[in-house]
XYZ file of C-alpha atoms in Angstrom:
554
model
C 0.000 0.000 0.000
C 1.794 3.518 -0.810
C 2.291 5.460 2.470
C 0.139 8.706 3.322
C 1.550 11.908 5.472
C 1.168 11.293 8.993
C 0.682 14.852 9.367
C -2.903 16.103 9.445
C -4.533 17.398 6.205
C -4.782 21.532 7.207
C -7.524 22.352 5.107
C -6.666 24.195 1.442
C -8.840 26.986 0.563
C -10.167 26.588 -3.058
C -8.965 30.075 -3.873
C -5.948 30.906 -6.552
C -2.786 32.783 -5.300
C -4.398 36.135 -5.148
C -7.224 35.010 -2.782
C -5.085 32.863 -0.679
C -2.291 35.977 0.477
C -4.387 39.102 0.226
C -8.173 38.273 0.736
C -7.861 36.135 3.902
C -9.044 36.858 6.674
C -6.727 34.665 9.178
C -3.351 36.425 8.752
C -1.622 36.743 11.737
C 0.534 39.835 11.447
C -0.347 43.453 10.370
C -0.294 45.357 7.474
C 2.666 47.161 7.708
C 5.192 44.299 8.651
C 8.120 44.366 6.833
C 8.207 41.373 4.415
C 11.356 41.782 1.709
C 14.068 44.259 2.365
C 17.716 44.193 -0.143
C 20.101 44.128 2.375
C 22.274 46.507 -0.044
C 19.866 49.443 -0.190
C 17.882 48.952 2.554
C 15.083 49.322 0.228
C 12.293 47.309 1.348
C 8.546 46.698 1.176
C 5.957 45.549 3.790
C 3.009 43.493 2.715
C 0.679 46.679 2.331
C 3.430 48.013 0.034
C 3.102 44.744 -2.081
C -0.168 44.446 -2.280
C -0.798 47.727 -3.518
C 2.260 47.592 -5.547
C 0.968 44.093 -7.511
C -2.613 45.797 -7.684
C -1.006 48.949 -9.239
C 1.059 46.896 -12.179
C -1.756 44.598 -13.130
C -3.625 47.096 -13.504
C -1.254 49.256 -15.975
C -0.867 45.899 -17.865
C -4.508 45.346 -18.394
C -4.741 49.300 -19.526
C -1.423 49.035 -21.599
C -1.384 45.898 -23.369
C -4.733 44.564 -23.087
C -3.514 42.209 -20.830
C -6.062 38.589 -20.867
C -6.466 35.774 -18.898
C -3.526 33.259 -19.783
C -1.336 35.372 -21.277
C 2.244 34.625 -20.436
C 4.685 37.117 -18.875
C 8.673 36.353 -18.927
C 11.286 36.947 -16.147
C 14.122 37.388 -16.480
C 16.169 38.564 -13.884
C 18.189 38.012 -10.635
C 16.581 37.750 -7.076
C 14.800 41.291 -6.367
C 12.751 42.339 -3.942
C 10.403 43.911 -6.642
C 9.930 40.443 -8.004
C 6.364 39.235 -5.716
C 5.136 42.669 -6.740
C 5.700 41.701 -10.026
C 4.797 37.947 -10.018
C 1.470 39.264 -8.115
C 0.470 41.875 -10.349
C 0.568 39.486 -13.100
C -1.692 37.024 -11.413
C -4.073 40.024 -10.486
C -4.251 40.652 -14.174
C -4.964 36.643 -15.087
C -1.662 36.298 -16.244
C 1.138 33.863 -16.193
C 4.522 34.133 -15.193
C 6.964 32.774 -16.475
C 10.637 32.695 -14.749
C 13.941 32.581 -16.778
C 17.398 31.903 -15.526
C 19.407 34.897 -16.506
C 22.096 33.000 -17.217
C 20.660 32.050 -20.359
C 22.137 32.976 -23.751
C 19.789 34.554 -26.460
C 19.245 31.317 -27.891
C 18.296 29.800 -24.737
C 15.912 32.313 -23.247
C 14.434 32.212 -27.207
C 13.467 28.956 -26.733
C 12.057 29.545 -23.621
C 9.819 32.442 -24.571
C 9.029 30.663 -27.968
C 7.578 27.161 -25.675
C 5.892 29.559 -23.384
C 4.368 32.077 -25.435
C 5.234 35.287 -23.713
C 3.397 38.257 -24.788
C 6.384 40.460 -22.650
C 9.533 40.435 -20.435
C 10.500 42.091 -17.317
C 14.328 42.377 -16.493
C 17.124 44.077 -15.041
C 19.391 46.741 -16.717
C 21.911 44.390 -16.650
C 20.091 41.744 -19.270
C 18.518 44.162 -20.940
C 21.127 43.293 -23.984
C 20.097 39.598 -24.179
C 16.212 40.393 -23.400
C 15.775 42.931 -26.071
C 17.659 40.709 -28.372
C 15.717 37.452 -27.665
C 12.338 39.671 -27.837
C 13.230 40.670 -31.100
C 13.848 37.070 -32.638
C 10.067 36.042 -31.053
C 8.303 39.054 -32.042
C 7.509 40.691 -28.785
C 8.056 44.257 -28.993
C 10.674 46.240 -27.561
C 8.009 48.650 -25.676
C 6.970 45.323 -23.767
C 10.871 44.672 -22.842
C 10.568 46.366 -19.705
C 13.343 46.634 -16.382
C 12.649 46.413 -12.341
C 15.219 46.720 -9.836
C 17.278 50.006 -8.869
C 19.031 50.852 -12.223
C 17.000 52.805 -14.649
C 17.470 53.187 -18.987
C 19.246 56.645 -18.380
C 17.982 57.815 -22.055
C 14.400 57.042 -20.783
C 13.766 54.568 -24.237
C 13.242 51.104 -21.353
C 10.472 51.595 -19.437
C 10.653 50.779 -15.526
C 7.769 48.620 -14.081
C 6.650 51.858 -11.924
C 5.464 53.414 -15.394
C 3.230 50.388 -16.307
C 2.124 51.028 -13.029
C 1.276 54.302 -14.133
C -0.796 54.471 -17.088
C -3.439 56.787 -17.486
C -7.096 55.287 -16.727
C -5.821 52.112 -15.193
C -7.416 52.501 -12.046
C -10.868 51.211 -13.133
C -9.656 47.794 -13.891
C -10.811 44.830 -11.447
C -8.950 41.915 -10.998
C -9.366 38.698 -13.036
C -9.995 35.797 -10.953
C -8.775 31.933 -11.494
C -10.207 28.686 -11.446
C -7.916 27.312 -8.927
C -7.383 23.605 -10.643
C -7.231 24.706 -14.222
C -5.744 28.225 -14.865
C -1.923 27.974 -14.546
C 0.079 30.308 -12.346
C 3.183 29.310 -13.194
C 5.337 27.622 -15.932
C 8.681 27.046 -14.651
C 11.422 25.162 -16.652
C 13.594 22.042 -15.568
C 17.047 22.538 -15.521
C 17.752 20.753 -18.962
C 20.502 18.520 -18.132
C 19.207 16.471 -20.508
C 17.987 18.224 -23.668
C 16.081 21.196 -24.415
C 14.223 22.395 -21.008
C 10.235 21.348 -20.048
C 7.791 23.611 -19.228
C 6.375 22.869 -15.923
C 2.521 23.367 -16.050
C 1.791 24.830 -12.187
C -1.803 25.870 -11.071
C -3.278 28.170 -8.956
C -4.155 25.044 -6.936
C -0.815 23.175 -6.520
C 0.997 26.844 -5.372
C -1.762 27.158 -2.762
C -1.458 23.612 -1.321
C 2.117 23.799 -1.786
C 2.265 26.773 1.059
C -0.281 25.267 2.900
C 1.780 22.351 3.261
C 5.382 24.232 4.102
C 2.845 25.790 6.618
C 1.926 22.874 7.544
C 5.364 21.787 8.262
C 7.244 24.655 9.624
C 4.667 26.949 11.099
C 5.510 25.631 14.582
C 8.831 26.353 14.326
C 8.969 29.297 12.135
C 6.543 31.795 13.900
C 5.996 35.720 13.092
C 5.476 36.929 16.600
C 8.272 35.237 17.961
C 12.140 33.954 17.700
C 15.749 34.481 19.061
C 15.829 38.209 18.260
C 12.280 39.031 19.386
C 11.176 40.362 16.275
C 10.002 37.173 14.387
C 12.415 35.007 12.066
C 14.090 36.073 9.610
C 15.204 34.222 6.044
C 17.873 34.943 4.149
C 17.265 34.461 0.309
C 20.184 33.500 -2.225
C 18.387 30.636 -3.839
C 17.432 31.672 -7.349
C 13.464 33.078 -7.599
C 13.433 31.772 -11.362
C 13.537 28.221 -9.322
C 10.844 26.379 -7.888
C 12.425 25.838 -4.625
C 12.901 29.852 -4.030
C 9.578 30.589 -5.797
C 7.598 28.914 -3.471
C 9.472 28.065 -0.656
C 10.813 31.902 -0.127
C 8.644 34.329 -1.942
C 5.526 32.797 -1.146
C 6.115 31.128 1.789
C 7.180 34.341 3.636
C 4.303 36.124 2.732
C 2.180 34.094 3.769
C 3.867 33.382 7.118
C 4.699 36.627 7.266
C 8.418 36.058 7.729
C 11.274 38.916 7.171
C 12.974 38.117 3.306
C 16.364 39.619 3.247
C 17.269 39.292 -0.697
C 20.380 38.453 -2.336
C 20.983 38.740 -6.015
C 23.235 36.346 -6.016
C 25.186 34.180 -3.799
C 28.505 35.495 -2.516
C 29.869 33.898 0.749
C 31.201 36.981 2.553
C 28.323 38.797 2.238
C 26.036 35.821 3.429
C 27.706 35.159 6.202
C 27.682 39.374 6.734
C 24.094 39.553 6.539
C 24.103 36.543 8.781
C 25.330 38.269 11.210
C 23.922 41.630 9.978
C 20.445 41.117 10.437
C 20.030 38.476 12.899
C 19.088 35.729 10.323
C 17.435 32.788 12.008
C 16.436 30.100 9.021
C 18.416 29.316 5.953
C 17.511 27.591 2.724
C 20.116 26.225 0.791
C 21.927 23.625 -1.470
C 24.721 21.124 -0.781
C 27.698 22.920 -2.537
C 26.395 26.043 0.392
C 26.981 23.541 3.082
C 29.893 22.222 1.662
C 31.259 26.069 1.968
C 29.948 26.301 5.368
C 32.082 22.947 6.482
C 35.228 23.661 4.899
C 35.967 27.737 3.931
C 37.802 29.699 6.379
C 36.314 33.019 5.632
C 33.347 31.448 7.811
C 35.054 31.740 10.879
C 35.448 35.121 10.771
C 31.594 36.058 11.216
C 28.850 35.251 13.755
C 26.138 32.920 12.578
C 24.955 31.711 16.048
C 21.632 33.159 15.457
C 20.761 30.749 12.584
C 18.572 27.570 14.405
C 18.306 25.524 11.523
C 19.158 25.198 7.560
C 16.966 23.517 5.729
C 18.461 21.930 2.441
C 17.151 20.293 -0.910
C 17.644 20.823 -4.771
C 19.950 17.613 -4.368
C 20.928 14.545 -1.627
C 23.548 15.451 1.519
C 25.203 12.987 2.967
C 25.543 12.152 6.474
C 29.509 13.019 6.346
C 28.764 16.781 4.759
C 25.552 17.295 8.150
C 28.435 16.420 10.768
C 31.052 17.979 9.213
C 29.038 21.553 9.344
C 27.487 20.972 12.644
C 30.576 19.975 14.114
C 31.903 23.358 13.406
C 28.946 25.952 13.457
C 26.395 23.598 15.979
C 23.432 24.994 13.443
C 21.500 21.313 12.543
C 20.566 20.651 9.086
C 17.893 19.062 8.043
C 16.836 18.006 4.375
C 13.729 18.601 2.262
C 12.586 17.083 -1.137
C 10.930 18.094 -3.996
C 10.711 18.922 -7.587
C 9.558 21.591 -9.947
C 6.636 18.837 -10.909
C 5.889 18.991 -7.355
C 5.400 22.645 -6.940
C 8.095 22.036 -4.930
C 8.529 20.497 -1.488
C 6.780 16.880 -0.784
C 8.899 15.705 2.113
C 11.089 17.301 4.814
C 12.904 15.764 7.953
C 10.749 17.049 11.176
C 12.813 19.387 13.605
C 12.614 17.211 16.195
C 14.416 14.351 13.812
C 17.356 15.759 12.176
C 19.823 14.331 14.222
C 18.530 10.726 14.474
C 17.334 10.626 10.763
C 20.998 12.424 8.962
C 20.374 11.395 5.348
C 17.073 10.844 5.104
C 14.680 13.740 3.830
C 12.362 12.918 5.948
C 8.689 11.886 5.884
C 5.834 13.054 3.680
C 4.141 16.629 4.164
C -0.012 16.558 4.192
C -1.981 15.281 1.288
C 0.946 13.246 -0.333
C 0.866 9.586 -0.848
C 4.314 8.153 -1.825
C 5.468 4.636 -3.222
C 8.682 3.072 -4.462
C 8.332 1.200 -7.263
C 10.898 -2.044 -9.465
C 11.387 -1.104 -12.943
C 8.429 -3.281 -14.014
C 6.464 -1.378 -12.028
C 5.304 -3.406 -9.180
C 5.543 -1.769 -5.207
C 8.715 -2.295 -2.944
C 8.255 -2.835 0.275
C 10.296 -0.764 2.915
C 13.746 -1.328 2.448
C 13.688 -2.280 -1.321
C 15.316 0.327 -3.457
C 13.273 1.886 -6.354
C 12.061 4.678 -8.165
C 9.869 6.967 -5.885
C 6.252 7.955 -7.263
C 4.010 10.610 -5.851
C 0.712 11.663 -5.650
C -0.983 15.103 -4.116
C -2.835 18.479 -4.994
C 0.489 19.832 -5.850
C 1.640 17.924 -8.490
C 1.634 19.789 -11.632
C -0.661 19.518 -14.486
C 1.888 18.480 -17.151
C 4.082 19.622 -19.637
C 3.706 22.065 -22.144
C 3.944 21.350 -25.774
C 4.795 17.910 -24.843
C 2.038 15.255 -24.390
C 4.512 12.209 -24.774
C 6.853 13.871 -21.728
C 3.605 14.111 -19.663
C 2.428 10.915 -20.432
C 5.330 9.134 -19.342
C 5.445 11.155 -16.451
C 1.945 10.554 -15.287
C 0.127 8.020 -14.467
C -3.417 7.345 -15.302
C -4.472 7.639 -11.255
C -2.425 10.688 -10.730
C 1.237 9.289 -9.310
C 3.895 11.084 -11.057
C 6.847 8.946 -11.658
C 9.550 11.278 -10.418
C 12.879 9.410 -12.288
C 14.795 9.684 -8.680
C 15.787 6.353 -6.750
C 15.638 5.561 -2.962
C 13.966 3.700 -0.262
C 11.803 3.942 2.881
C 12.494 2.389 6.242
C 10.374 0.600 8.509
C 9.357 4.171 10.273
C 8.282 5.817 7.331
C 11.252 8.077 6.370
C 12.533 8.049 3.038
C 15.699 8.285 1.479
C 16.953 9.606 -2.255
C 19.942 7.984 -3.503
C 20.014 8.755 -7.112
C 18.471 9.730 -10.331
C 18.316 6.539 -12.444
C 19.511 8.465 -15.260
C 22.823 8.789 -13.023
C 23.051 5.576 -11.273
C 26.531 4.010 -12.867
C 26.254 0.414 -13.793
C 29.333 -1.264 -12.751
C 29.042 -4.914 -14.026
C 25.707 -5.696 -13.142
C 26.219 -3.412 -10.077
C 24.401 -0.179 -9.497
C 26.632 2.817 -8.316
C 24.972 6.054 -6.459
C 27.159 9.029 -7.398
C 26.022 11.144 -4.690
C 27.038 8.497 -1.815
C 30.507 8.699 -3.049
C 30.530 12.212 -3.351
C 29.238 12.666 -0.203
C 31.973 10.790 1.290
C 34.501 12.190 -0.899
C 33.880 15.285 0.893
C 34.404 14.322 4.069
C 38.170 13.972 3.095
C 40.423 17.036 4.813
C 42.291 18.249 1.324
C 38.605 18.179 -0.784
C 36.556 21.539 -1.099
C 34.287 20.146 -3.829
C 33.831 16.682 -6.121
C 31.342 15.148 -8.970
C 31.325 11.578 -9.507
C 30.303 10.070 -13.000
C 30.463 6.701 -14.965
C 33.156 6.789 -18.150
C 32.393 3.885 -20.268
C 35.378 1.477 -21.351
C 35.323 -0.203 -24.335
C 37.573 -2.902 -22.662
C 35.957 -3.989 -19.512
C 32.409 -3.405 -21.724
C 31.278 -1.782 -18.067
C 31.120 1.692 -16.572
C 33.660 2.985 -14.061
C 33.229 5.319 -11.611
C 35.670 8.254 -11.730
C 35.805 11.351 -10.019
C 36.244 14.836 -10.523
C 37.749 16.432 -7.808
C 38.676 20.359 -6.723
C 41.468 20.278 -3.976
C 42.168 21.944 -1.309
C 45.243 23.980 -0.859
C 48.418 21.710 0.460
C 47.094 19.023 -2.244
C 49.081 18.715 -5.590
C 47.457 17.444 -8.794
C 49.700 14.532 -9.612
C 49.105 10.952 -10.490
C 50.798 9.903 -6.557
C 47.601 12.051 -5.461
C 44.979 10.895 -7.224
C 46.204 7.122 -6.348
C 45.887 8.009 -2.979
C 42.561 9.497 -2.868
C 41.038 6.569 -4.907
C 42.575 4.670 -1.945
C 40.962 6.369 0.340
C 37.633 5.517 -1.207
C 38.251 2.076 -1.489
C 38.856 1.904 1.888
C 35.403 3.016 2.482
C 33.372 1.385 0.467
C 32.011 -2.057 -1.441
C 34.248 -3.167 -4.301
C 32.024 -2.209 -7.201
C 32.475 1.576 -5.783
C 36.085 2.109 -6.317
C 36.981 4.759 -8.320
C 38.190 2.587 -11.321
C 37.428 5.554 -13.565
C 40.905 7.707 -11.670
C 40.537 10.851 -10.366
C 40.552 13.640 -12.465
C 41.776 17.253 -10.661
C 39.836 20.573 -11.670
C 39.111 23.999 -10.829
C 35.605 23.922 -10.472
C 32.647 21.645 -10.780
C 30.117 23.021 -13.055
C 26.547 23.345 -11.638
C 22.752 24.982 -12.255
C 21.770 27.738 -10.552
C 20.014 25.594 -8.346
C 23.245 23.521 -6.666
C 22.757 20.380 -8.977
C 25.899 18.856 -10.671
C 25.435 19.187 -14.502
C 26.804 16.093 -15.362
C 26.470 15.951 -18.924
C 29.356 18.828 -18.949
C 31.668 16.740 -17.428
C 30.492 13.676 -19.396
C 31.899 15.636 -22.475
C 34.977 16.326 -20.839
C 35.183 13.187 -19.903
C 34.793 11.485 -23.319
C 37.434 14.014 -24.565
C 40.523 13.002 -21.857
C 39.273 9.691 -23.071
C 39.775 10.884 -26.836
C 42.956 12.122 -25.806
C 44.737 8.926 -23.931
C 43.529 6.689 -26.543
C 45.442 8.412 -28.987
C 48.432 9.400 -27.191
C 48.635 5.060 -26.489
C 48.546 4.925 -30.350
């Protein structure tokens, strides 16, 4: 039988985004609380100053463009604290929103706003190049190219949101309601590391239950009227709003909880362990190559980040090794979520109470989710037995766009969606990711988790950071595992080294997880935005040093 929550199913208004943050009539902290503040500028806005911000823009888009229910709105932009007024205002107007790393090339964000169908784009000054070049190759016009943020078009020829919000005779507009199960709020894109990127359908409806749920989960931990500094926690945000794991799990979530946001473009250690300190942070979301920072760099040391009570972390698996390593130097616990952009995002997350006696898992399953592992021909594990892990819930996403084939493999005729990562639950309910199958290495017959290696790997003393991947040779007709590794200072990058790190492994682990693949030294490992390894660039390398030896033999 698949396993349900154990938490109790908090009841999930049947109202879209709009209806569930500004029209309740439950929220526990008053108008004028500060919600988002940039840390840099000290520019901020409370929730009445969002509100009314979001009413003002979707109004000016309705008057401006016409602006009708479905229409798709593109974002492209680093985290800013104008963003929910944005993302809101669109909703108000019956839009969709539509986030876009802005890392992407012009060809890349073409593609994007080709799939999704964006009628405009909001930046920042600094991507206004790429935007008004990709807008041009889709047809949007360059008056609907428009910038947020602090920097402004100096000859006046970009318009800033504030003018949209502007426009003459907007102010009679109302705002267009959604049907909470069927209009889409969101379509969000998967990180590609396989082939072009999918469109992630997300309703009104899966956003809604989504917060309900982290609610759910966190609310008696995380309250408004209380914490450490007396003034309610406090979140610091570095995780990428164009992601689903920031998108719902910061922007929305602190809204509705009413928790402080203090927003970072961008990562940068010293100033995240500044604002730390700064501001009194008590909660952190982040990413295993964040905690690997936090274990290892010395620049940590030199700040005070005793206020934080607990880091919550997801986008990928963290080991056991990488949890002790940080707590043995900071004493701030970590605990581990899951979830996926299908998922809207979060559908599991280790209980505060747990952390310590659970290290590895990520925990057990939020309200409303039912959860089974399932054998590659499809029949239920039991706990214990290693499989692929399907889901069901309100928040699992409606499908993707332009691609019935993707969505029908990915759904299943009574609603589980088959989520491609492998794991297993124990006998008292937790359950644990080990892999994506895609990236399980098959060594003879043997399955190989890269992440358990890696996770290991960095528990070594002269690691800072290390990918794992299987290399394919032609003479054992098998993969090997081989590792990429970035040393630490004091370690050299010759072949005496990388013998002895491999040896270090093996003394660690089952046979068919040595590193038979070598160890490869390198300056960085390459990763998304969101923390995730991109394997497929190293897979190219890879085959290339292959390329290379094989000739050099000849």
């Amino acid at each position: 039988m698949p396993t349900k929550s154990s938490y109790p199913d908090v009841p999930i208004p049947d109202v879209d985004i709009w209806g569930l943050l500004f029209e309740r009539k439950d929220k526990p902290f008053p108008d004028d609380k500060v919600i988002y503040v940039d840390p840099y500028t000290k520019r901020s806005y409370t929730y009445a100053q969002v509100k009314a911000t979001a009413i003002e823009f979707g109004q000016g888009l309705k008057a401006l463009w016409d602006w009708q229910k479905g229409d798709v709105l593109a974002l492209y932009t680093t985290n800013c604290i104008d963003t929910p007024s944005v993302t809101w205002g669109c909703h108000w107007a019956g839009g969709v929103l539509s986030p876009a790393n802005p890392a992407y090339t012009v060809e890349e964000l073409v593609f994007q706003l080709k799939d999704s169908g964006a009628k405009a784009i909001v930046t920042q000054m600094a991507f206004i190049k790429n935007a008004q070049e990709a807008a041009t190759q889709v047809g949007i016009p360059l008056d609907r190219v428009i910038v947020m943020g602090d920097q402004r078009d100096p000859s006046f020829m970009v318009k800033h949101f504030t003018s949209i919000r502007k426009t003459a005779g907007s102010a009679h507009y109302r705002r267009t309601k959604a049907k909470p199960n069927d209009d889409l709020a969101f379509l969000v894109y998967s990180s590609g590391t396989t082939g072009h990127p999918k469109g992630v359908m997300l309703t009104h409806r899966n956003i809604v239950s989504n917060t309900i749920m982290l609610k759910a989960s966190e609310g008696g931990h995380m309250s408004s009227t209380g914490g450490p500094t007396g003034e309610g926690d406090k979140i610091l945000a570095f995780l990428p709003f164009f992601h689903i794991y920031g998108l719902t799990c910061l922007i929305h979530h602190s809204l509705y909880s009413g928790l402080q946001l203090v927003v970072m473009p961008r990562f940068e250690l010293e100033d995240f362990c500044k604002f730390i300190q700064e501001f009194k942070i008590t909660f952190l979301y982040v990413v295993p190559p964040i905690v690997v920072l936090l274990g290892k760099h010395p620049l940590v040391s030199k700040y005070d980040l005793s206020t934080v009570r607990m880091m919550n972390s997801g986008a990928a698996p963290l080991t056991k090794e990488l949890v002790e390593t940080v707590y043995n130097r900071l004493k701030i616990p970590i605990k581990q979520g899951y979830g996926l952009s299908e998922t809207s995002p979060t559908t599991h997350t280790q209980p505060w109470e747990t952390w310590d006696k659970t290290i590895g898992s990520v925990g057990t399953l939020l309200p409303y989710q039912e959860a089974k592992y399932m054998s590659e021909d499809e029949k239920e594990l039991q706990p214990g037995e290693v499989g692929e892990l399907w889901i069901k819930g309100p928040n699992v996403f409606k499908g993707y766009l332009n691609n019935p084939e993707g969505t029908a493999n990915a759904l299943t005729s009574d609603g589980y969606f088959k989520t491609g990562d492998v794991g297993y639950q124990d006998a008292e309910g937790y359950f644990y990711i080990t892999d994506r199958i895609k990236e399980l290495i098959k060594y003879n017959g043997f399955q190989v988790a890269p992440a358990e290696l890696e996770g290991i790997l960095l528990s070594h003393p002269k690691i800072n950071d290390v990918a794992v991947l299987g290399v394919y040779d032609n003479d054992k007709a098998t993969e090997l595992p081989r590792a990429y590794v970035v040393p630490k200072e004091g370690l050299g990058r010759t072949e005496a080294d990388a013998e002895a790190i491999a040896a270090w492994l093996g003394e660690r682990v089952a046979g068919h997880k040595r590193l038979r693949g070598g160890v490869k030294f390198v300056d960085e490992i390459p990763k998304s935005a969101s923390g995730k390894i991109l394997r497929r660039v190293l897979k190219v390398k890879a085959q290339e040093e292959d390329q290379r030896g094989a000739k050099a033999k000849l």
